[in-house]
Coordinates of C-alpha atoms in Angstrom, one line a residue:
M8 CA 0.0 0.0 0.0
G9 CA 1.1 3.6 -0.6
A10 CA 1.2 6.7 1.4
T11 CA -2.3 7.7 0.4
E12 CA -3.9 4.6 1.9
L13 CA -1.7 4.9 5.0
A14 CA -2.6 8.6 5.5
S15 CA -6.3 7.7 5.2
A16 CA -6.0 5.0 7.8
L17 CA -4.0 7.4 10.1
K18 CA -6.7 10.1 9.7
G19 CA -9.2 7.5 11.0
L20 CA -6.9 6.8 13.9
R21 CA -6.6 10.5 14.6
G22 CA -10.4 10.8 14.7
A23 CA -10.6 7.8 17.1
L24 CA -7.9 9.4 19.4
E25 CA -9.8 12.7 19.3
S26 CA -12.9 11.0 20.7
V27 CA -11.0 9.4 23.6
R28 CA -11.9 10.9 27.0
L29 CA -10.2 10.0 30.3
P30 CA -12.0 12.2 32.7
L31 CA -11.8 10.0 35.9
P32 CA -8.8 10.7 38.1
G33 CA -6.4 7.9 38.9
P34 CA -2.8 6.9 39.4
S35 CA -1.9 6.6 35.7
V36 CA -4.5 8.8 34.1
G37 CA -2.2 11.8 33.7
E38 CA 0.3 9.7 31.8
H39 CA -2.5 8.3 29.5
R40 CA -3.8 11.8 28.9
A41 CA -0.3 13.1 28.0
R42 CA 0.2 10.1 25.7
R43 CA -3.1 10.8 23.9
R44 CA -2.1 14.5 23.4
A45 CA 1.4 13.5 22.2
L46 CA 0.0 11.1 19.7
L47 CA -2.4 13.7 18.3
D48 CA 0.5 16.3 18.2
Q49 CA 2.8 13.9 16.3
L50 CA 0.1 13.0 13.8
D51 CA -0.6 16.7 13.2
D52 CA 3.0 17.9 13.5
Y53 CA 4.8 15.2 11.6
V54 CA 3.2 12.0 10.4
L55 CA 0.3 13.2 8.3
P56 CA 2.3 16.2 6.9
R57 CA 5.2 14.0 6.0
L58 CA 3.0 11.4 4.3
A59 CA 1.4 14.2 2.3
N60 CA 4.9 15.6 1.3
L61 CA 7.4 12.8 1.0
E62 CA 9.7 14.9 -1.2
A63 CA 10.0 17.6 1.5
P64 CA 13.4 18.4 2.9
L65 CA 14.8 16.2 5.7
L66 CA 14.1 17.9 9.0
A67 CA 16.9 17.4 11.6
V68 CA 15.9 18.6 15.0
V69 CA 18.8 19.5 17.2
G70 CA 17.8 18.8 20.8
G71 CA 19.4 17.9 24.1
S72 CA 20.2 18.9 27.6
T73 CA 20.6 22.4 29.1
G74 CA 24.1 23.8 28.4
A75 CA 25.0 21.1 25.9
G76 CA 25.8 23.7 23.2
K77 CA 23.0 23.0 20.8
S78 CA 22.7 26.6 19.6
T79 CA 26.5 27.0 19.3
L80 CA 26.6 23.7 17.2
V81 CA 23.8 24.9 14.9
N82 CA 25.5 28.3 14.4
T83 CA 28.8 26.6 13.6
L84 CA 27.2 24.2 11.2
I85 CA 25.7 27.2 9.4
G86 CA 28.7 29.5 9.7
R87 CA 27.0 32.4 11.4
E88 CA 24.8 33.1 14.4
V89 CA 21.2 32.1 13.5
S90 CA 20.3 30.9 17.0
R91 CA 21.1 32.9 20.2
S92 CA 23.5 31.2 22.6
G93 CA 24.8 32.3 26.0
V94 CA 25.3 31.4 29.6
I95 CA 21.8 32.5 30.8
R96 CA 19.5 29.5 30.7
P97 CA 17.4 28.8 28.9
T98 CA 18.8 30.5 25.8
T99 CA 16.6 28.9 23.2
M100 CA 12.9 29.4 24.0
S101 CA 11.3 29.9 20.6
P102 CA 12.6 27.3 18.2
V103 CA 14.7 28.3 15.2
L104 CA 14.2 26.6 11.8
V105 CA 17.0 27.0 9.2
F106 CA 16.5 26.0 5.6
N107 CA 17.7 26.7 2.1
P108 CA 15.8 29.8 0.7
A109 CA 14.8 27.7 -2.4
E110 CA 12.8 25.5 -0.1
Q111 CA 11.0 28.1 1.9
D112 CA 7.6 27.0 0.6
W113 CA 7.9 23.8 2.5
F114 CA 8.1 25.7 5.8
A115 CA 6.3 29.0 5.4
D116 CA 2.9 27.4 5.7
E117 CA 1.7 25.1 8.4
R118 CA 2.6 21.9 6.7
I119 CA 4.6 20.9 9.8
L120 CA 4.1 22.1 13.4
P121 CA 0.8 23.7 12.6
G122 CA 0.4 24.9 16.1
L123 CA 3.3 27.3 15.9
A124 CA 3.0 30.8 14.4
R125 CA 5.7 31.7 11.8
T126 CA 8.0 34.6 12.4
N127 CA 11.1 36.1 10.9
V128 CA 12.5 37.5 14.2
S129 CA 13.7 36.0 17.4
S130 CA 11.1 35.4 20.1
T131 CA 11.1 34.5 23.8
G132 CA 7.8 32.7 23.6
T133 CA 7.0 29.0 23.0
S134 CA 4.1 29.6 20.6
S135 CA 6.0 30.6 17.5
I136 CA 8.9 29.4 15.3
Q137 CA 11.5 31.6 13.8
L138 CA 12.2 30.9 10.1
V139 CA 15.8 31.6 8.9
P140 CA 16.5 31.1 5.2
E141 CA 20.2 30.2 4.8
P142 CA 21.8 29.8 1.3
S143 CA 24.8 27.9 2.7
L144 CA 22.6 25.0 3.9
P145 CA 22.3 22.3 1.2
R146 CA 18.9 21.8 -0.4
G147 CA 17.1 18.8 1.0
L148 CA 18.0 19.5 4.6
A149 CA 16.6 21.8 7.3
L150 CA 17.9 22.2 10.9
L151 CA 15.6 23.1 13.8
D152 CA 17.2 24.3 17.1
A153 CA 14.8 23.1 19.9
P154 CA 14.5 24.2 23.5
D155 CA 16.2 22.2 26.3
I156 CA 14.6 18.8 27.1
D157 CA 15.4 19.4 30.8
S158 CA 14.6 23.2 30.8
V159 CA 13.5 24.8 34.1
S160 CA 10.5 26.0 32.1
Q161 CA 7.8 23.4 31.7
A162 CA 6.6 25.0 28.5
N163 CA 10.1 24.7 27.1
R164 CA 10.3 21.0 28.0
R165 CA 6.9 20.3 26.5
L166 CA 7.8 22.1 23.3
A167 CA 11.2 20.3 23.1
S168 CA 9.4 17.0 23.3
Q169 CA 6.9 18.0 20.7
L170 CA 9.6 19.1 18.3
L171 CA 11.6 15.9 18.7
Q172 CA 8.5 13.9 17.8
A173 CA 8.3 16.0 14.6
A174 CA 11.8 15.1 13.4
D175 CA 12.9 13.0 10.5
L176 CA 16.3 12.8 12.3
W177 CA 17.2 13.6 15.9
L178 CA 20.5 15.3 16.2
F179 CA 20.8 14.7 19.9
V180 CA 23.4 16.9 21.7
T181 CA 24.8 16.1 25.1
S182 CA 28.1 16.9 26.9
A183 CA 30.9 15.0 28.5
A184 CA 29.6 16.1 31.9
R185 CA 25.9 15.3 31.2
Y186 CA 25.8 12.3 28.9
A187 CA 24.8 9.8 31.6
D188 CA 22.0 11.9 32.9
A189 CA 18.6 10.2 33.2
V190 CA 16.5 12.7 31.3
P191 CA 18.4 12.5 28.0
W192 CA 18.3 8.7 28.1
Q193 CA 14.5 8.7 28.6
F194 CA 14.3 10.5 25.2
L195 CA 17.0 8.3 23.5
T196 CA 15.4 5.1 24.8
S197 CA 12.1 6.2 23.5
A198 CA 13.7 6.9 20.1
A199 CA 15.3 3.5 20.1
E200 CA 12.0 1.8 20.9
R201 CA 10.2 3.3 18.0
G202 CA 13.1 2.9 15.6
A203 CA 13.7 6.6 15.0
A204 CA 16.7 7.8 13.1
V205 CA 19.1 9.3 15.7
A206 CA 22.6 10.8 15.6
V207 CA 24.3 11.7 18.9
V208 CA 26.8 14.5 19.5
C209 CA 28.9 14.4 22.6
N210 CA 30.1 17.9 23.0
R211 CA 32.8 19.6 25.1
I212 CA 34.9 16.5 25.8
P213 CA 38.1 17.5 27.6
P214 CA 41.4 16.2 26.1
A215 CA 41.8 13.7 28.9
G216 CA 38.4 12.2 28.2
M217 CA 38.7 11.8 24.5
N218 CA 39.8 8.2 24.8
L219 CA 37.2 7.3 27.5
V220 CA 34.0 9.3 27.2
P221 CA 33.1 8.4 23.5
G222 CA 33.7 4.7 24.3
D223 CA 31.6 4.7 27.4
L224 CA 28.8 6.6 25.6
A225 CA 28.9 4.1 22.8
R226 CA 28.5 1.3 25.3
L227 CA 25.4 3.0 26.8
M228 CA 24.0 3.5 23.3
S229 CA 24.5 -0.1 22.4
E230 CA 22.8 -1.3 25.6
R231 CA 19.8 0.9 24.8
G232 CA 19.3 -0.1 21.2
L233 CA 21.2 2.8 19.5
A234 CA 24.2 0.8 18.2
E235 CA 23.4 1.8 14.6
S236 CA 23.2 5.5 15.4
P237 CA 26.3 7.5 14.6
L238 CA 28.1 9.1 17.5
F239 CA 30.1 12.4 17.0
A240 CA 32.7 13.3 19.6
V241 CA 33.4 17.0 19.7
P242 CA 36.4 18.2 21.9
E243 CA 36.3 21.0 24.4
T244 CA 37.6 24.0 22.6
V245 CA 37.5 27.8 22.5
V246 CA 34.9 29.6 20.3
D247 CA 36.0 32.4 18.1
E248 CA 34.8 36.0 18.3
A249 CA 31.6 35.1 16.5
G250 CA 30.9 32.4 19.1
L251 CA 31.6 29.6 16.7
L252 CA 33.5 26.4 17.2
P253 CA 36.5 25.6 14.9
D254 CA 35.2 24.4 11.6
A255 CA 37.1 21.1 11.9
A256 CA 35.3 20.3 15.1
V257 CA 32.0 20.0 13.4
A258 CA 33.2 18.8 9.9
P259 CA 32.1 15.1 10.4
I260 CA 28.6 16.3 11.5
R261 CA 28.3 18.6 8.6
A262 CA 29.4 15.9 6.2
H263 CA 27.0 13.4 7.6
L264 CA 24.0 15.8 7.3
A265 CA 25.1 16.9 3.8
S266 CA 25.3 13.3 2.6
L267 CA 21.7 12.7 3.8
A268 CA 20.6 15.8 1.9
V269 CA 22.1 14.8 -1.4
D270 CA 21.8 11.0 -1.3
N271 CA 18.1 10.4 -2.1
Q272 CA 18.4 6.7 -1.2
R273 CA 19.8 7.4 2.2
R274 CA 17.4 10.3 2.7
D275 CA 14.4 8.1 1.8
G276 CA 15.7 5.4 4.2
V277 CA 15.9 7.9 7.1
V278 CA 12.4 9.2 6.4
A279 CA 11.0 5.7 6.0
R280 CA 12.6 4.4 9.1
T281 CA 11.5 7.3 11.3
L282 CA 8.0 7.4 9.8
D283 CA 7.4 3.7 10.0
G284 CA 8.8 3.6 13.6
A285 CA 6.4 6.5 14.5
V286 CA 3.4 4.7 13.1
R287 CA 4.3 1.4 14.7
A288 CA 4.7 3.2 18.1
M289 CA 1.4 4.9 17.6
T290 CA -0.5 1.7 17.1
E291 CA 1.1 0.2 20.2
Q292 CA 0.4 3.2 22.3
S293 CA -3.1 3.6 20.9
R294 CA -3.9 0.0 22.0
T295 CA -2.6 1.0 25.5
L296 CA -4.9 4.0 25.4
A297 CA -7.9 1.7 24.4
G298 CA -7.1 -0.3 27.5
A299 CA -7.1 2.8 29.6
V300 CA -10.5 3.8 28.2
R301 CA -11.9 0.4 29.2
D302 CA -10.3 0.7 32.6
Q303 CA -12.0 4.1 33.1
A304 CA -15.3 2.6 31.9
G305 CA -14.9 -0.2 34.5
V306 CA -14.2 2.3 37.2
A307 CA -17.2 4.4 36.3
D308 CA -19.4 1.2 36.2
Q309 CA -18.1 0.2 39.7
L310 CA -18.8 3.7 41.1
R311 CA -22.2 3.7 39.6
H312 CA -22.9 0.2 40.9
D313 CA -21.7 1.2 44.4
A314 CA -24.1 4.2 44.5
E315 CA -27.0 2.2 43.1
T316 CA -26.4 -0.6 45.6
A317 CA -26.4 1.8 48.5
F318 CA -29.8 3.3 47.5
D319 CA -31.3 0.0 46.4
E320 CA -30.5 -1.3 49.9
A321 CA -32.2 1.8 51.3
A322 CA -35.4 1.2 49.3
R323 CA -35.3 -2.5 50.3
A324 CA -34.9 -1.7 54.0
V325 CA -37.9 0.7 53.8
S326 CA -39.9 -2.0 52.1
V327 CA -39.0 -4.6 54.7
R328 CA -39.3 -2.4 57.8
S329 CA -42.6 -0.9 56.6
A330 CA -44.1 -4.4 56.8
D331 CA -42.4 -6.1 59.7
G332 CA -44.3 -4.4 62.5
T333 CA -41.5 -2.0 63.3
L334 CA -43.8 1.0 62.7
L335 CA -46.6 -0.3 65.0
R336 CA -45.3 1.5 68.1
G337 CA -45.3 4.8 69.8
E338 CA -47.4 7.6 68.2
V339 CA -48.9 5.2 65.6
L340 CA -50.4 3.0 68.3
T341 CA -51.6 5.9 70.5
R342 CA -53.4 7.7 67.7
W343 CA -55.0 4.5 66.4
Q344 CA -56.2 3.6 69.9
D345 CA -57.6 7.0 70.3
Y346 CA -59.5 6.6 67.1
V347 CA -61.0 3.1 67.5
G348 CA -61.2 2.7 71.3
T349 CA -59.1 -0.4 71.2
S350 CA -60.5 -2.4 74.2
E351 CA -64.2 -2.1 73.5
F352 CA -63.6 -2.6 69.8
T353 CA -61.4 -5.7 70.3
R354 CA -64.1 -7.3 72.5
A355 CA -66.7 -6.6 69.9
I356 CA -64.5 -8.5 67.4
D357 CA -65.5 -11.7 69.2
S358 CA -69.1 -11.1 68.1
R359 CA -70.4 -12.4 64.9
I360 CA -69.3 -10.4 61.9
S361 CA -72.9 -9.7 60.9
R362 CA -73.6 -8.1 64.2
L363 CA -70.4 -6.1 63.9
R364 CA -71.5 -4.7 60.6
D365 CA -74.9 -3.8 62.0
R366 CA -73.3 -2.0 65.0
L367 CA -70.4 -0.5 63.1
T368 CA -71.5 3.1 63.6
A369 CA -72.2 2.7 67.3
L370 CA -69.0 0.9 68.1
F371 CA -66.7 3.6 66.6
K372 CA -66.0 6.4 69.1
G373 CA -63.4 8.1 67.0
E374 CA -63.9 11.6 65.6
P375 CA -62.8 12.7 62.1
S376 CA -59.9 14.6 63.6
Q377 CA -58.7 11.5 65.4
A378 CA -58.8 9.6 62.2
L379 CA -56.6 12.2 60.6
Q380 CA -54.2 12.1 63.5
A381 CA -54.0 8.3 63.2
S382 CA -53.3 8.6 59.5
A383 CA -50.7 11.4 60.1
A384 CA -49.0 9.3 62.8
A385 CA -48.6 6.4 60.4
G386 CA -47.2 8.8 57.8
S387 CA -44.8 10.3 60.3
G388 CA -43.3 7.0 61.1
L389 CA -42.8 6.2 57.5
E390 CA -41.3 9.6 56.8
A391 CA -38.7 9.1 59.6
L392 CA -37.9 5.6 58.3
I393 CA -37.4 6.9 54.7
I394 CA -35.2 9.8 55.8
E395 CA -33.1 7.6 58.0
Q396 CA -32.5 5.1 55.2
G397 CA -31.8 7.9 52.6
R398 CA -29.1 9.4 54.8
A399 CA -27.6 6.0 55.5
A400 CA -27.5 5.3 51.8
A401 CA -25.6 8.5 51.1
E402 CA -23.1 7.6 53.8
R403 CA -22.6 4.1 52.3
A404 CA -22.2 5.5 48.8
G405 CA -19.6 8.0 50.1
V406 CA -17.7 5.3 51.9
A407 CA -17.7 3.1 48.8
W408 CA -16.5 5.9 46.6
R409 CA -13.7 6.9 49.0
A410 CA -12.4 3.3 48.8
N411 CA -11.8 3.8 45.1
P412 CA -8.9 6.2 44.0
A413 CA -11.1 7.9 41.4
G414 CA -14.1 8.0 43.7
R415 CA -12.0 9.4 46.5
E416 CA -11.0 12.4 44.3
L417 CA -14.6 12.9 43.1
V418 CA -15.9 13.0 46.7
A419 CA -13.2 15.4 47.6
A420 CA -14.3 17.7 44.8
H421 CA -18.0 17.1 45.6
P422 CA -18.2 16.5 49.4
E423 CA -22.0 16.8 49.2
L424 CA -22.0 13.2 47.8
A425 CA -21.1 11.8 51.2
R426 CA -24.4 13.0 52.7
A427 CA -28.1 13.2 51.8
S428 CA -29.2 16.0 49.7
E429 CA -30.7 19.1 51.3
G430 CA -34.1 18.4 49.9
L431 CA -34.4 14.8 51.1
D432 CA -36.7 15.6 54.1
E433 CA -39.2 17.6 52.1
R434 CA -39.2 15.0 49.2
A435 CA -39.8 12.3 51.8
R436 CA -42.8 14.2 53.3
A437 CA -44.1 14.8 49.8
A438 CA -43.8 11.1 48.9
I439 CA -45.7 10.1 52.0
R440 CA -48.5 12.6 51.4
D441 CA -48.8 11.3 47.8
W442 CA -48.9 7.8 49.0
Q443 CA -51.6 8.5 51.6
A444 CA -53.6 10.1 48.8
D445 CA -53.1 6.9 46.9
V446 CA -54.5 4.9 49.8
L447 CA -57.5 7.2 50.2
A448 CA -58.1 6.9 46.5
L449 CA -58.0 3.1 46.7
V450 CA -60.4 3.1 49.6
T451 CA -62.8 5.5 47.8
E452 CA -62.6 3.5 44.6
Q453 CA -63.2 0.2 46.4
G454 CA -66.1 1.6 48.4
K455 CA -68.2 2.7 45.4
G456 CA -70.9 0.2 46.0
R457 CA -74.0 1.5 47.9
R458 CA -73.7 -0.7 51.0
T459 CA -69.9 -0.4 51.0
T460 CA -70.1 3.4 50.7
A461 CA -72.2 3.5 53.9
R462 CA -69.8 1.4 55.8
V463 CA -66.8 3.5 54.7
A464 CA -68.8 6.6 55.7
A465 CA -69.5 5.1 59.1
A466 CA -65.8 4.6 59.8
G467 CA -64.7 7.6 57.9
V468 CA -62.5 7.6 54.7
N469 CA -59.5 8.7 56.7
G470 CA -60.1 6.1 59.4
V471 CA -60.4 3.3 56.8
G472 CA -57.2 4.6 55.2
A473 CA -55.4 4.5 58.5
A474 CA -56.7 1.0 59.0
L475 CA -55.3 -0.1 55.7
M476 CA -51.9 1.5 56.6
I477 CA -52.0 -0.5 59.9
V478 CA -52.6 -3.7 58.0
I479 CA -49.7 -3.0 55.7
F480 CA -47.5 -2.5 58.8
A481 CA -49.0 -5.8 60.1
H482 CA -46.3 -8.3 60.8
T483 CA -44.9 -8.2 64.3
A484 CA -41.3 -9.1 63.6
G485 CA -39.0 -6.7 65.3
L486 CA -41.3 -6.1 68.3
T487 CA -40.8 -7.6 71.7
G488 CA -42.6 -8.1 75.0
A489 CA -45.7 -6.2 75.6
E490 CA -45.4 -4.4 72.2
I491 CA -46.3 -7.6 70.4
G492 CA -49.5 -8.0 72.2
V493 CA -50.5 -4.4 71.8
A494 CA -49.5 -4.3 68.1
G495 CA -51.0 -7.6 67.4
G496 CA -54.3 -6.5 68.8
T497 CA -54.1 -3.3 66.9
T498 CA -53.6 -5.2 63.6
V499 CA -56.5 -7.5 64.3
V500 CA -58.7 -4.5 64.9
A501 CA -57.7 -2.9 61.6
Q502 CA -57.9 -6.2 59.7
R503 CA -61.5 -6.9 61.0
L504 CA -62.6 -3.4 60.3
L505 CA -61.5 -3.6 56.7
E506 CA -62.9 -7.1 56.3
S507 CA -66.3 -5.9 57.7
I508 CA -66.4 -3.2 55.0
F509 CA -64.8 -4.8 51.9
G510 CA -64.5 -8.6 52.5
D511 CA -61.4 -10.8 52.9
D512 CA -60.3 -10.9 49.2
A513 CA -60.7 -7.2 48.7
V514 CA -58.7 -6.4 51.8
R515 CA -55.8 -8.5 50.6
R516 CA -55.9 -6.8 47.2
L517 CA -56.1 -3.4 48.7
A518 CA -53.2 -4.1 51.1
N519 CA -51.0 -5.5 48.3
T520 CA -51.8 -2.6 45.9
A521 CA -51.2 0.0 48.6
K522 CA -47.9 -1.7 49.6
K523 CA -46.8 -1.7 45.9
Y524 CA -47.6 2.0 45.6
L525 CA -45.6 2.7 48.7
D526 CA -42.6 0.7 47.5
T527 CA -42.8 2.4 44.1
R528 CA -42.7 5.9 45.6
V529 CA -39.8 5.0 47.9
V530 CA -37.9 3.6 44.9
R531 CA -38.5 6.8 43.0
L532 CA -37.4 8.9 46.0
M533 CA -34.2 6.9 46.4
D534 CA -33.6 7.2 42.6
S535 CA -33.9 11.0 42.9
E536 CA -31.2 10.9 45.5
L537 CA -29.1 8.5 43.4
E538 CA -29.4 10.9 40.4
R539 CA -26.7 13.1 41.8
Y540 CA -24.2 10.3 41.5
R541 CA -25.4 9.2 38.1
S542 CA -25.4 12.8 36.7
L543 CA -21.8 13.4 37.8
L544 CA -20.7 10.2 36.1
D545 CA -22.7 11.0 33.0
E546 CA -21.2 14.5 32.9
L547 CA -17.7 13.0 33.0
G548 CA -18.4 11.4 29.7
V549 CA -16.7 8.0 30.0
D550 CA -17.4 6.2 26.8
E551 CA -16.3 2.6 26.5
S552 CA -17.3 2.5 22.9
A553 CA -14.3 4.8 22.2
A554 CA -12.0 1.9 23.0
A555 CA -13.6 -0.3 20.3
R556 CA -13.4 2.6 17.8
L557 CA -9.7 3.1 18.7
E558 CA -8.9 -0.6 18.4
A559 CA -10.7 -0.7 15.0
A560 CA -8.7 2.3 13.8
V561 CA -5.4 0.7 15.0
A562 CA -6.3 -2.5 13.1
A563 CA -7.0 -0.5 9.9
V564 CA -3.5 1.1 10.2
E565 CA -1.9 -2.2 10.8
D566 CA -3.6 -3.8 7.8
V567 CA -2.3 -1.0 5.6
R568 CA 1.2 -1.4 7.0
A569 CA 1.1 -5.2 6.4
G570 CA 0.1 -4.8 2.8
R571 CA 2.6 -2.1 1.7
P572 CA 5.3 -2.7 -0.9
S573 CA 8.9 -2.2 0.2
D574 CA 9.6 0.9 -1.8
P575 CA 11.0 3.5 0.7
A576 CA 9.3 6.3 -1.3
Q577 CA 6.0 4.7 -0.3
I578 CA 7.0 4.6 3.3
T579 CA 7.8 1.0 3.8
A580 CA 10.5 0.3 6.3
G581 CA 9.5 -2.9 7.8
E582 CA 12.8 -4.5 7.1
Q583 CA 14.7 -1.5 8.6
Q584 CA 13.5 -1.9 12.2
D585 CA 16.1 -2.1 15.0
P586 CA 16.7 -5.4 16.7
P587 CA 15.3 -5.7 20.2
V588 CA 16.9 -3.7 23.0
G589 CA 19.5 -5.9 24.6
A590 CA 20.2 -8.0 21.5
P591 CA 23.8 -8.3 20.2
R592 CA 24.8 -5.2 18.4
E593 CA 27.1 -4.2 15.6
S594 CA 29.9 -1.7 16.2
V595 CA 29.1 1.9 17.1
R596 CA 30.8 4.3 14.6
I597 CA 32.4 7.2 16.5
E598 CA 33.3 10.3 14.5
R599 CA 36.0 12.1 16.6
V600 CA 37.9 15.3 16.3
D601 CA 41.2 15.5 18.2
A602 CA 42.1 18.6 20.2
D603 CA 44.5 19.8 17.5
G604 CA 41.7 19.7 15.0
A605 CA 42.7 16.5 13.2
G606 CA 39.8 14.2 12.5
S607 CA 39.8 10.5 13.0
V608 CA 37.3 7.7 12.9
V609 CA 37.1 4.9 15.5
D610 CA 35.5 1.7 14.3
A611 CA 37.0 -0.8 16.8
E612 CA 34.3 -0.7 19.5
I613 CA 32.5 -4.1 19.1
I614 CA 30.0 -5.0 21.8
D615 CA 29.4 -8.8 22.0
E616 CA 26.6 -10.6 23.9
T617 CA 28.4 -10.3 27.2
G618 CA 28.9 -6.5 26.9
E619 CA 32.7 -6.9 26.5
R620 CA 34.6 -4.7 24.1
S621 CA 36.9 -6.1 21.5

């Protein structure tokens, strides 16, 4: 397959990466977010522009540690100061791009690094790039002086990393004093892992170290998969009045770059190797991102489940405790007894039901206000139970979320999630009022018959409704001692009252229906409390389907790569990949300039499987 097909597949990958969201906090989330941003930047800054312009000049990005002499090296390679150097760090903040004037069209627009504004003057910001046309630079090559990878400025470090990802060739500059530092090797190891074309310059080597430092650095390069990368050893020397190194000190570097510019086959090989390595690394990292998306979806599902379980348990507890006799105590019993005159009514229950029906009006001593009080007392007990369980559910949800790293940060940002909402009490009262209205409506509907209507009227609609509530609270589990006898008698009174009015079957239907209405309203109330947790998770926008889209896009890219011909001009470098890190390596070629300016090449550094030199 050619560059067009690969570019199309990579655009699909870019779209899938754009849709990835990792909103939940967690131990590795910051790393995954940075990886996603870096992949999008590399697609925009380098991979897609390079695929669209394979004949564009080779872009060599000069990067490295603070004080390694990058700008001085660039200036010396050009023969004049094009990038400011000095002892105050950082010196390079705005990147400097040097190219042959005949090739300005390649760089004047936003073909590469589209996020950076073009300027013709030096800048101290990180949002622009200075363009410097230079006739002495051979056509087919451009040099970009990047900020320090270990700059004290975070913006500089971020830009340096972005620019290195946009390079066809990394010209990595370090010094004899800094070549073993950890930060440079993080970048170099990353380059080796993705098969990028790299050349390393070890600068400012003192005379005493010329026989030791290059060899040791070559060993480190071999161990980290960079054995095939050229290493240039530049001695410590005095700069001239223009701030330039002796020309002989950089001659091997200049020759290496010039040969890449003029040798189309070598140039195509560098572009193919770097581009193919970048695409391969993208597919691997995108798969990792897809896994991170699924992990986030799993965390979001667990948090949602924890909250739902807490409030489901609350609704279940209300359902059980509203039917196990727990509510048949205290105010409920007192008001019901006031209404029916428990002792006399209970004795009358022993009479025949027909006689009870005939004497129903005479037996009831209760006033309408007492019926209302009995109903209100039943509702009050339910209200307290619901509020208690709603608060307990919020506490359980908060505890469960705090046990999860992501949930812990969410609760810290939204502490109200660990307690019931401010409106719970009022919504509980409203739910009970609505349920009591349901009960009265049931009683009224069931009592539409002429004789039944008279019986309901005799006891009062509110009284009959209260009796139905008492029956719902009927079972005596949870009560002990004298309470059982009192509550049991109370339940019998209510049950017999309802049976005398509606009949056995109708009472069972009424009780079941009223209980279902109660449970439904409690579930709705708990759902309204749960909605705070659901809404927060929904607003975060965790989308597990993004993982499948990303994996499908990765598969499409890999299919194209697998079917490409081996022509470097069509970006096929499958045979040019580095051997695995740690495998036996060839010799590291070290280009060295002696202190007197005489050049020499060392080819004798051979690293075998044991790491020994020969």
